[in-house]
Amino acid sequence: MDLGLTDKIAFVTGSSRGLGYACAEVLLLEQAKTIINSRSLQNLQSAKEKLLNSTHQMADLFAGDVTAQNFAGESTAFIESKFGKLDLLITNSGGPPPGTIETLTDQQWQDAIELSFLCHMRLIRAALPLLRKSECPSILTITSYSVKQPIENLILSNSIRSATVGLTKTLALELGKENIRVNSILPGSTNTERITALFENNAKLNNTTPEAEREKQEKAIALGRIAKPAEFARAAVFLASPAASYLTGVMLSVDGGAVKGVY
Ligand SMILES: NC(=O)c1ccc[n+]([C@@H]2O[C@H](COP(=O)([O-])OP(=O)(O)OC[C@H]3O[C@@H](n4cnc5c(N)ncnc54)[C@H](OP(=O)(O)O)[C@@H]3O)[C@@H](O)[C@H]2O)c1
């Protein structure tokens, strides 16, 4: 199936490694002109090198912290000056820290609201004029399966990401008449630096080992294993692509059957 991504302009935030990187890799393989982002120019340069090796395509770079107040304006101004429009926006960043209601401070809650909710909103708002210049505009927020099933010791993600899926669904309803599709993709446990750090943290908390935590998690997944980033990215890029032209307002879990509810 042709995903219709040749020469489309795609911006993926939080993409020097992990899930965002995997999305950028699939986009480049599909011949989309892809802009990658992270806080570190050095990390972006090595990601660009790796992507060039695996896809033979050159990514564009935009370094910056998605939580900075001027990020949305500056990144979209860069895209406008270079490409004049945007076809696909994938909003992503690192995840909030683990903790419980009694260990997390007010500041950590505020920071998590910035990181896991407001930066999605600001970026989408700033990108809308550029998306309106596309023939196939599409927005994809990367959230978490925690919106369907709370994850142990991750109260910030379990609480705040629900605002982002609320935002996603509202925008799908409001922007549909302009042919702008808005979806969210809900990763389950996927092999990235973040999941390794979470297993290490849970091991300390439960007085076990990271390996035991990983095994416990795998037993809770219907497919019995953690996902590879590419498995997540293939679903994400399809959902964002013109090939998914009748899909909007969808909250798609890519969790190997970890969520136990029917819907
Ligand atoms: N992996 C999983 O199992 C899983 C499951 C459910 C949900 N999620 C969520 O999915 C998202 C991506 O996860 P991941 O596993 O790919 O995380 P990751 O391995 O920690 O990678 C995060 C990426 O985002 C960049 N980044 C972090 N903070 C940023 C900021 N403030 N501004 C710009 N870029 C930033 C990082 O690059 P720099 O450090 O260079 O800035 C890196 O490229 C997270 O929100 C995570 O919580 C992941």
mmCIF file of C-alpha atoms and ligand atoms in Angstrom:
data_model
loop_
_atom_site.group_PDB
_atom_site.id
_atom_site.type_symbol
_atom_site.label_atom_id
_atom_site.label_comp_id
_atom_site.label_asym_id
_atom_site.label_seq_id
_atom_site.Cartn_x
_atom_site.Cartn_y
_atom_site.Cartn_z
ATOM 1 C CA MET A 1 0.000 0.000 0.000
ATOM 2 C CA ASP A 2 1.249 3.481 -0.877
ATOM 3 C CA LEU A 3 0.963 5.707 2.209
ATOM 4 C CA GLY A 4 1.011 8.809 -0.014
ATOM 5 C CA LEU A 5 3.927 10.375 1.872
ATOM 6 C CA THR A 6 6.345 11.142 -0.969
ATOM 7 C CA ASP A 7 7.591 14.736 -0.605
ATOM 8 C CA LYS A 8 5.128 15.464 2.211
ATOM 9 C CA ILE A 9 6.494 17.726 4.960
ATOM 10 C CA ALA A 10 6.525 16.110 8.406
ATOM 11 C CA PHE A 11 7.619 17.547 11.765
ATOM 12 C CA VAL A 12 8.220 15.124 14.625
ATOM 13 C CA THR A 13 9.155 16.599 17.998
ATOM 14 C CA GLY A 14 11.172 14.619 20.566
ATOM 15 C CA SER A 15 12.779 12.518 17.860
ATOM 16 C CA SER A 16 16.530 12.151 18.484
ATOM 17 C CA ARG A 17 15.829 8.665 19.898
ATOM 18 C CA GLY A 18 13.007 6.351 20.976
ATOM 19 C CA LEU A 19 9.497 6.495 19.561
ATOM 20 C CA GLY A 20 9.870 9.868 17.832
ATOM 21 C CA TYR A 21 13.073 8.714 16.128
ATOM 22 C CA ALA A 22 11.370 5.507 14.974
ATOM 23 C CA CYS A 23 8.539 7.583 13.444
ATOM 24 C CA ALA A 24 11.069 9.807 11.652
ATOM 25 C CA GLU A 25 12.787 6.721 10.267
ATOM 26 C CA VAL A 26 9.565 5.320 8.800
ATOM 27 C CA LEU A 27 8.637 8.755 7.400
ATOM 28 C CA LEU A 28 12.015 9.073 5.679
ATOM 29 C CA LEU A 29 11.734 5.541 4.290
ATOM 30 C CA GLU A 30 8.393 6.659 2.828
ATOM 31 C CA GLN A 31 10.199 9.643 1.199
ATOM 32 C CA ALA A 32 8.615 12.321 3.406
ATOM 33 C CA LYS A 33 10.715 15.435 4.024
ATOM 34 C CA THR A 34 11.135 15.117 7.756
ATOM 35 C CA ILE A 35 12.175 17.619 10.401
ATOM 36 C CA ILE A 36 13.428 16.075 13.631
ATOM 37 C CA ASN A 37 13.742 17.792 17.005
ATOM 38 C CA SER A 38 15.190 17.403 20.477
ATOM 39 C CA ARG A 39 16.739 19.674 23.113
ATOM 40 C CA SER A 40 20.266 18.772 22.022
ATOM 41 C CA LEU A 41 21.777 19.702 18.651
ATOM 42 C CA GLN A 42 24.466 17.089 19.231
ATOM 43 C CA ASN A 43 21.870 14.331 19.741
ATOM 44 C CA LEU A 44 20.061 15.535 16.619
ATOM 45 C CA GLN A 45 23.222 15.455 14.546
ATOM 46 C CA SER A 46 23.969 11.874 15.497
ATOM 47 C CA ALA A 47 20.315 10.945 14.868
ATOM 48 C CA LYS A 48 20.560 12.536 11.401
ATOM 49 C CA GLU A 49 23.682 10.491 10.692
ATOM 50 C CA LYS A 50 22.002 7.238 11.784
ATOM 51 C CA LEU A 51 18.887 8.065 9.752
ATOM 52 C CA LEU A 52 20.992 8.765 6.684
ATOM 53 C CA ASN A 53 22.598 5.328 7.040
ATOM 54 C CA SER A 54 19.317 3.476 7.472
ATOM 55 C CA THR A 55 17.100 5.413 5.011
ATOM 56 C CA HIS A 56 19.506 7.196 2.615
ATOM 57 C CA GLN A 57 17.431 10.320 3.252
ATOM 58 C CA MET A 58 18.552 13.555 4.880
ATOM 59 C CA ALA A 59 16.433 14.805 7.810
ATOM 60 C CA ASP A 60 16.205 18.527 8.660
ATOM 61 C CA LEU A 61 16.960 19.534 12.244
ATOM 62 C CA PHE A 62 15.292 21.923 14.664
ATOM 63 C CA ALA A 63 16.870 21.971 18.128
ATOM 64 C CA GLY A 64 14.801 23.285 21.019
ATOM 65 C CA ASP A 65 12.901 22.392 24.181
ATOM 66 C CA VAL A 66 9.203 21.836 23.460
ATOM 67 C CA THR A 67 8.332 23.246 26.882
ATOM 68 C CA ALA A 68 10.000 26.607 26.135
ATOM 69 C CA GLN A 69 7.433 29.384 25.626
ATOM 70 C CA ASN A 70 8.895 30.398 22.236
ATOM 71 C CA PHE A 71 9.322 26.846 20.881
ATOM 72 C CA ALA A 72 6.040 26.609 18.978
ATOM 73 C CA GLY A 73 6.462 29.998 17.284
ATOM 74 C CA GLU A 74 10.113 29.518 16.379
ATOM 75 C CA SER A 75 9.822 25.946 15.101
ATOM 76 C CA THR A 76 6.817 26.745 12.900
ATOM 77 C CA ALA A 77 8.541 29.905 11.591
ATOM 78 C CA PHE A 78 11.525 27.708 10.620
ATOM 79 C CA ILE A 79 9.241 25.258 8.774
ATOM 80 C CA GLU A 80 7.394 28.095 7.027
ATOM 81 C CA SER A 81 10.614 29.696 5.819
ATOM 82 C CA LYS A 82 12.033 26.398 4.552
ATOM 83 C CA PHE A 83 8.948 24.603 3.203
ATOM 84 C CA GLY A 84 6.036 27.094 3.202
ATOM 85 C CA LYS A 85 3.581 24.505 4.607
ATOM 86 C CA LEU A 86 3.269 21.471 6.857
ATOM 87 C CA ASP A 87 1.481 18.205 6.043
ATOM 88 C CA LEU A 88 2.069 16.070 9.154
ATOM 89 C CA LEU A 89 2.650 17.196 12.716
ATOM 90 C CA ILE A 90 3.593 14.539 15.267
ATOM 91 C CA THR A 91 3.784 15.980 18.792
ATOM 92 C CA ASN A 92 6.004 14.064 21.205
ATOM 93 C CA SER A 93 8.569 14.605 23.970
ATOM 94 C CA GLY A 94 10.086 12.723 26.884
ATOM 95 C CA GLY A 95 7.729 11.384 29.548
ATOM 96 C CA PRO A 96 7.104 12.767 33.038
ATOM 97 C CA PRO A 97 9.023 11.261 35.979
ATOM 98 C CA PRO A 98 7.714 8.354 38.061
ATOM 99 C CA GLY A 99 6.395 8.929 41.581
ATOM 100 C CA THR A 100 3.305 8.860 43.765
ATOM 101 C CA ILE A 101 0.933 11.495 45.146
ATOM 102 C CA GLU A 102 3.085 11.756 48.278
ATOM 103 C CA THR A 103 6.493 11.911 46.623
ATOM 104 C CA LEU A 104 5.846 14.391 43.785
ATOM 105 C CA THR A 105 6.033 18.142 44.371
ATOM 106 C CA ASP A 106 3.715 20.842 43.016
ATOM 107 C CA GLN A 107 6.545 21.926 40.710
ATOM 108 C CA GLN A 108 6.792 18.405 39.263
ATOM 109 C CA TRP A 109 3.040 18.447 38.576
ATOM 110 C CA GLN A 110 3.350 21.851 36.851
ATOM 111 C CA ASP A 111 6.326 20.668 34.801
ATOM 112 C CA ALA A 112 4.438 17.551 33.733
ATOM 113 C CA ILE A 113 1.453 19.665 32.632
ATOM 114 C CA GLU A 114 3.853 21.693 30.459
ATOM 115 C CA LEU A 115 5.594 18.595 29.062
ATOM 116 C CA SER A 116 2.696 16.195 28.544
ATOM 117 C CA PHE A 117 -0.159 18.590 27.760
ATOM 118 C CA LEU A 118 0.531 22.283 27.077
ATOM 119 C CA CYS A 119 3.386 21.762 24.626
ATOM 120 C CA HIS A 120 1.075 19.644 22.413
ATOM 121 C CA MET A 121 -1.560 22.397 22.523
ATOM 122 C CA ARG A 122 0.870 25.261 21.794
ATOM 123 C CA LEU A 123 2.516 23.467 18.915
ATOM 124 C CA ILE A 124 -0.768 22.488 17.275
ATOM 125 C CA ARG A 125 -2.084 26.067 17.662
ATOM 126 C CA ALA A 126 1.040 27.553 16.089
ATOM 127 C CA ALA A 127 1.134 24.979 13.274
ATOM 128 C CA LEU A 128 -2.496 25.365 12.160
ATOM 129 C CA PRO A 129 -1.839 28.129 9.575
ATOM 130 C CA LEU A 130 0.838 25.927 7.967
ATOM 131 C CA LEU A 131 -1.328 22.807 8.111
ATOM 132 C CA ARG A 132 -4.125 24.744 6.381
ATOM 133 C CA LYS A 133 -1.797 25.104 3.366
ATOM 134 C CA SER A 134 -1.609 21.292 3.004
ATOM 135 C CA GLU A 135 -3.867 19.104 0.881
ATOM 136 C CA CYS A 136 -3.715 16.308 3.480
ATOM 137 C CA PRO A 137 -3.186 17.948 6.881
ATOM 138 C CA SER A 138 -2.807 15.580 9.792
ATOM 139 C CA ILE A 139 -1.933 15.920 13.480
ATOM 140 C CA LEU A 140 -0.886 13.006 15.670
ATOM 141 C CA THR A 141 -0.301 13.350 19.409
ATOM 142 C CA ILE A 142 1.867 10.671 21.035
ATOM 143 C CA THR A 143 0.395 9.990 24.478
ATOM 144 C CA SER A 144 0.299 6.664 26.363
ATOM 145 C CA TYR A 145 -1.885 3.645 27.064
ATOM 146 C CA SER A 146 -1.948 5.081 30.594
ATOM 147 C CA VAL A 147 -5.069 7.035 29.504
ATOM 148 C CA LYS A 148 -6.886 3.692 29.307
ATOM 149 C CA GLN A 149 -5.193 1.758 32.101
ATOM 150 C CA PRO A 150 -3.107 3.474 34.817
ATOM 151 C CA ILE A 151 0.532 2.360 34.975
ATOM 152 C CA GLU A 152 2.216 1.511 38.286
ATOM 153 C CA ASN A 153 4.071 4.469 39.871
ATOM 154 C CA LEU A 154 3.294 6.851 36.961
ATOM 155 C CA ILE A 155 0.564 9.066 38.425
ATOM 156 C CA LEU A 156 1.678 12.098 36.376
ATOM 157 C CA SER A 157 1.270 10.285 33.064
ATOM 158 C CA ASN A 158 -1.916 8.530 34.266
ATOM 159 C CA SER A 159 -3.502 11.891 35.159
ATOM 160 C CA ILE A 160 -2.232 14.514 32.736
ATOM 161 C CA ARG A 161 -2.262 12.656 29.424
ATOM 162 C CA SER A 162 -6.053 12.464 29.624
ATOM 163 C CA ALA A 163 -6.076 16.223 28.950
ATOM 164 C CA THR A 164 -4.112 15.615 25.743
ATOM 165 C CA VAL A 165 -6.531 12.990 24.473
ATOM 166 C CA GLY A 166 -9.389 15.372 25.367
ATOM 167 C CA LEU A 167 -7.636 18.048 23.313
ATOM 168 C CA THR A 168 -7.084 15.574 20.446
ATOM 169 C CA LYS A 169 -10.734 14.511 20.275
ATOM 170 C CA THR A 170 -12.017 18.090 20.551
ATOM 171 C CA LEU A 171 -9.757 19.235 17.717
ATOM 172 C CA ALA A 172 -10.787 16.259 15.567
ATOM 173 C CA LEU A 173 -14.407 17.388 15.909
ATOM 174 C CA GLU A 174 -13.670 21.095 15.410
ATOM 175 C CA LEU A 175 -11.178 20.822 12.544
ATOM 176 C CA GLY A 176 -12.806 17.981 10.589
ATOM 177 C CA LYS A 177 -14.763 20.392 8.395
ATOM 178 C CA GLU A 178 -11.415 21.818 7.236
ATOM 179 C CA ASN A 179 -10.250 18.279 6.385
ATOM 180 C CA ILE A 180 -7.649 18.407 9.178
ATOM 181 C CA ARG A 181 -7.408 14.974 10.794
ATOM 182 C CA VAL A 182 -6.392 14.760 14.459
ATOM 183 C CA ASN A 183 -5.563 11.454 16.149
ATOM 184 C CA SER A 184 -3.613 10.164 19.121
ATOM 185 C CA ILE A 185 -1.413 7.111 19.329
ATOM 186 C CA LEU A 186 -1.128 5.407 22.715
ATOM 187 C CA PRO A 187 2.137 3.471 23.024
ATOM 188 C CA GLY A 188 2.292 0.467 25.313
ATOM 189 C CA SER A 189 5.631 -0.699 26.709
ATOM 190 C CA THR A 190 8.169 -0.228 23.920
ATOM 191 C CA ASN A 191 11.917 -0.803 24.020
ATOM 192 C CA THR A 192 13.406 2.686 24.434
ATOM 193 C CA GLU A 193 15.665 4.408 26.974
ATOM 194 C CA ARG A 194 12.581 5.555 28.843
ATOM 195 C CA ILE A 195 11.220 2.070 29.475
ATOM 196 C CA THR A 196 14.660 0.864 30.616
ATOM 197 C CA ALA A 197 14.820 3.753 33.121
ATOM 198 C CA LEU A 198 11.300 2.963 34.374
ATOM 199 C CA PHE A 199 12.168 -0.706 34.951
ATOM 200 C CA GLU A 200 15.272 0.393 36.901
ATOM 201 C CA ASN A 201 13.169 2.718 39.018
ATOM 202 C CA ASN A 202 10.501 0.078 39.719
ATOM 203 C CA ALA A 203 13.226 -2.426 40.663
ATOM 204 C CA LYS A 204 14.493 -0.062 43.375
ATOM 205 C CA LEU A 205 10.964 0.567 44.587
ATOM 206 C CA ASN A 206 9.939 -3.097 44.691
ATOM 207 C CA ASN A 207 13.347 -4.388 45.801
ATOM 208 C CA THR A 208 13.635 -6.556 42.667
ATOM 209 C CA THR A 209 15.787 -6.297 39.520
ATOM 210 C CA PRO A 210 15.119 -4.466 36.208
ATOM 211 C CA GLU A 211 14.998 -7.888 34.530
ATOM 212 C CA ALA A 212 12.299 -9.081 36.967
ATOM 213 C CA GLU A 213 10.298 -5.891 36.330
ATOM 214 C CA ARG A 214 10.556 -6.410 32.574
ATOM 215 C CA GLU A 215 9.400 -10.018 32.942
ATOM 216 C CA LYS A 216 6.439 -8.944 35.114
ATOM 217 C CA GLN A 217 5.451 -6.398 32.454
ATOM 218 C CA GLU A 218 5.768 -8.910 29.622
ATOM 219 C CA LYS A 219 3.478 -11.342 31.466
ATOM 220 C CA ALA A 220 0.792 -8.615 31.580
ATOM 221 C CA ILE A 221 0.858 -8.189 27.771
ATOM 222 C CA ALA A 222 -1.303 -10.482 25.605
ATOM 223 C CA LEU A 223 1.495 -10.866 23.041
ATOM 224 C CA GLY A 224 3.911 -11.641 25.900
ATOM 225 C CA ARG A 225 6.611 -9.151 24.927
ATOM 226 C CA ILE A 226 7.584 -5.494 24.842
ATOM 227 C CA ALA A 227 7.234 -3.773 21.441
ATOM 228 C CA LYS A 228 10.071 -2.773 19.140
ATOM 229 C CA PRO A 229 10.029 0.983 18.324
ATOM 230 C CA ALA A 230 9.507 0.171 14.617
ATOM 231 C CA GLU A 231 6.303 -1.732 15.455
ATOM 232 C CA PHE A 232 4.966 1.402 17.131
ATOM 233 C CA ALA A 233 6.192 3.693 14.359
ATOM 234 C CA ARG A 234 4.600 1.745 11.500
ATOM 235 C CA ALA A 235 1.171 2.150 13.143
ATOM 236 C CA ALA A 236 1.820 5.828 13.991
ATOM 237 C CA VAL A 237 2.950 6.792 10.504
ATOM 238 C CA PHE A 238 0.039 4.950 8.882
ATOM 239 C CA LEU A 239 -2.441 6.789 11.141
ATOM 240 C CA ALA A 240 -0.867 10.157 10.307
ATOM 241 C CA SER A 241 -0.514 9.427 6.580
ATOM 242 C CA PRO A 242 -2.902 10.269 3.707
ATOM 243 C CA ALA A 243 -3.619 6.502 3.459
ATOM 244 C CA ALA A 244 -5.671 6.867 6.684
ATOM 245 C CA SER A 245 -7.790 9.634 5.120
ATOM 246 C CA TYR A 246 -11.070 8.611 6.855
ATOM 247 C CA LEU A 247 -9.558 8.180 10.335
ATOM 248 C CA THR A 248 -9.929 11.083 12.729
ATOM 249 C CA GLY A 249 -10.564 11.335 16.475
ATOM 250 C CA VAL A 250 -9.029 7.881 16.937
ATOM 251 C CA MET A 251 -7.083 7.023 20.110
ATOM 252 C CA LEU A 252 -5.093 4.034 18.859
ATOM 253 C CA SER A 253 -3.401 1.802 21.441
ATOM 254 C CA VAL A 254 -0.277 0.021 20.201
ATOM 255 C CA ASP A 255 0.171 -2.103 23.291
ATOM 256 C CA GLY A 256 0.312 -5.766 22.255
ATOM 257 C CA GLY A 257 -2.944 -6.346 24.144
ATOM 258 C CA ALA A 258 -1.832 -4.860 27.489
ATOM 259 C CA VAL A 259 -5.072 -2.902 28.008
ATOM 260 C CA LYS A 260 -7.702 -5.281 29.378
ATOM 261 C CA GLY A 261 -10.862 -3.250 28.635
ATOM 262 C CA VAL A 262 -12.987 -3.861 25.530
ATOM 263 C CA TYR A 263 -12.768 -0.235 24.253
HETATM 264 N N1 LIG B 1 8.575 3.773 25.584
HETATM 265 C C1 LIG B 1 7.461 3.413 26.166
HETATM 266 O O1 LIG B 1 7.297 2.261 26.576
HETATM 267 C C2 LIG B 1 6.335 4.387 26.327
HETATM 268 C C3 LIG B 1 5.067 3.919 26.731
HETATM 269 C C4 LIG B 1 4.029 4.816 26.885
HETATM 270 C C5 LIG B 1 4.247 6.166 26.642
HETATM 271 N N2 LIG B 1 5.488 6.589 26.249
HETATM 272 C C6 LIG B 1 5.659 8.034 26.029
HETATM 273 O O2 LIG B 1 6.031 8.286 24.685
HETATM 274 C C7 LIG B 1 6.897 9.414 24.638
HETATM 275 C C8 LIG B 1 8.217 9.020 23.954
HETATM 276 O O3 LIG B 1 8.778 7.965 24.695
HETATM 277 P P1 LIG B 1 10.227 7.365 24.445
HETATM 278 O O4 LIG B 1 10.215 6.055 25.101
HETATM 279 O O5 LIG B 1 10.606 7.501 23.019
HETATM 280 O O6 LIG B 1 11.109 8.397 25.329
HETATM 281 P P2 LIG B 1 12.695 8.608 25.334
HETATM 282 O O7 LIG B 1 13.397 7.359 24.972
HETATM 283 O O8 LIG B 1 12.982 9.242 26.645
HETATM 284 O O9 LIG B 1 12.944 9.689 24.163
HETATM 285 C C9 LIG B 1 12.422 10.977 24.295
HETATM 286 C C10 LIG B 1 12.834 11.841 23.109
HETATM 287 O O10 LIG B 1 12.297 13.159 23.312
HETATM 288 C C11 LIG B 1 13.364 14.130 23.390
HETATM 289 N N3 LIG B 1 12.955 15.088 24.418
HETATM 290 C C12 LIG B 1 12.789 14.876 25.741
HETATM 291 N N4 LIG B 1 12.357 15.986 26.349
HETATM 292 C C13 LIG B 1 12.242 16.934 25.379
HETATM 293 C C14 LIG B 1 11.871 18.298 25.378
HETATM 294 N N5 LIG B 1 11.488 18.903 26.506
HETATM 295 N N6 LIG B 1 11.877 18.981 24.205
HETATM 296 C C15 LIG B 1 12.271 18.370 23.049
HETATM 297 N N7 LIG B 1 12.634 17.077 23.006
HETATM 298 C C16 LIG B 1 12.624 16.366 24.146
HETATM 299 C C17 LIG B 1 14.621 13.322 23.727
HETATM 300 O O11 LIG B 1 15.788 13.942 23.200
HETATM 301 P P3 LIG B 1 16.790 14.913 24.003
HETATM 302 O O12 LIG B 1 17.074 14.236 25.322
HETATM 303 O O13 LIG B 1 17.947 15.002 23.075
HETATM 304 O O14 LIG B 1 16.039 16.218 24.167
HETATM 305 C C18 LIG B 1 14.331 12.037 22.953
HETATM 306 O O15 LIG B 1 14.617 12.227 21.583
HETATM 307 C C19 LIG B 1 7.106 9.859 26.094
HETATM 308 O O16 LIG B 1 6.208 10.877 26.403
HETATM 309 C C20 LIG B 1 6.785 8.600 26.874
HETATM 310 O O17 LIG B 1 6.382 8.850 28.192
HETATM 311 C C21 LIG B 1 6.516 5.747 26.070
#
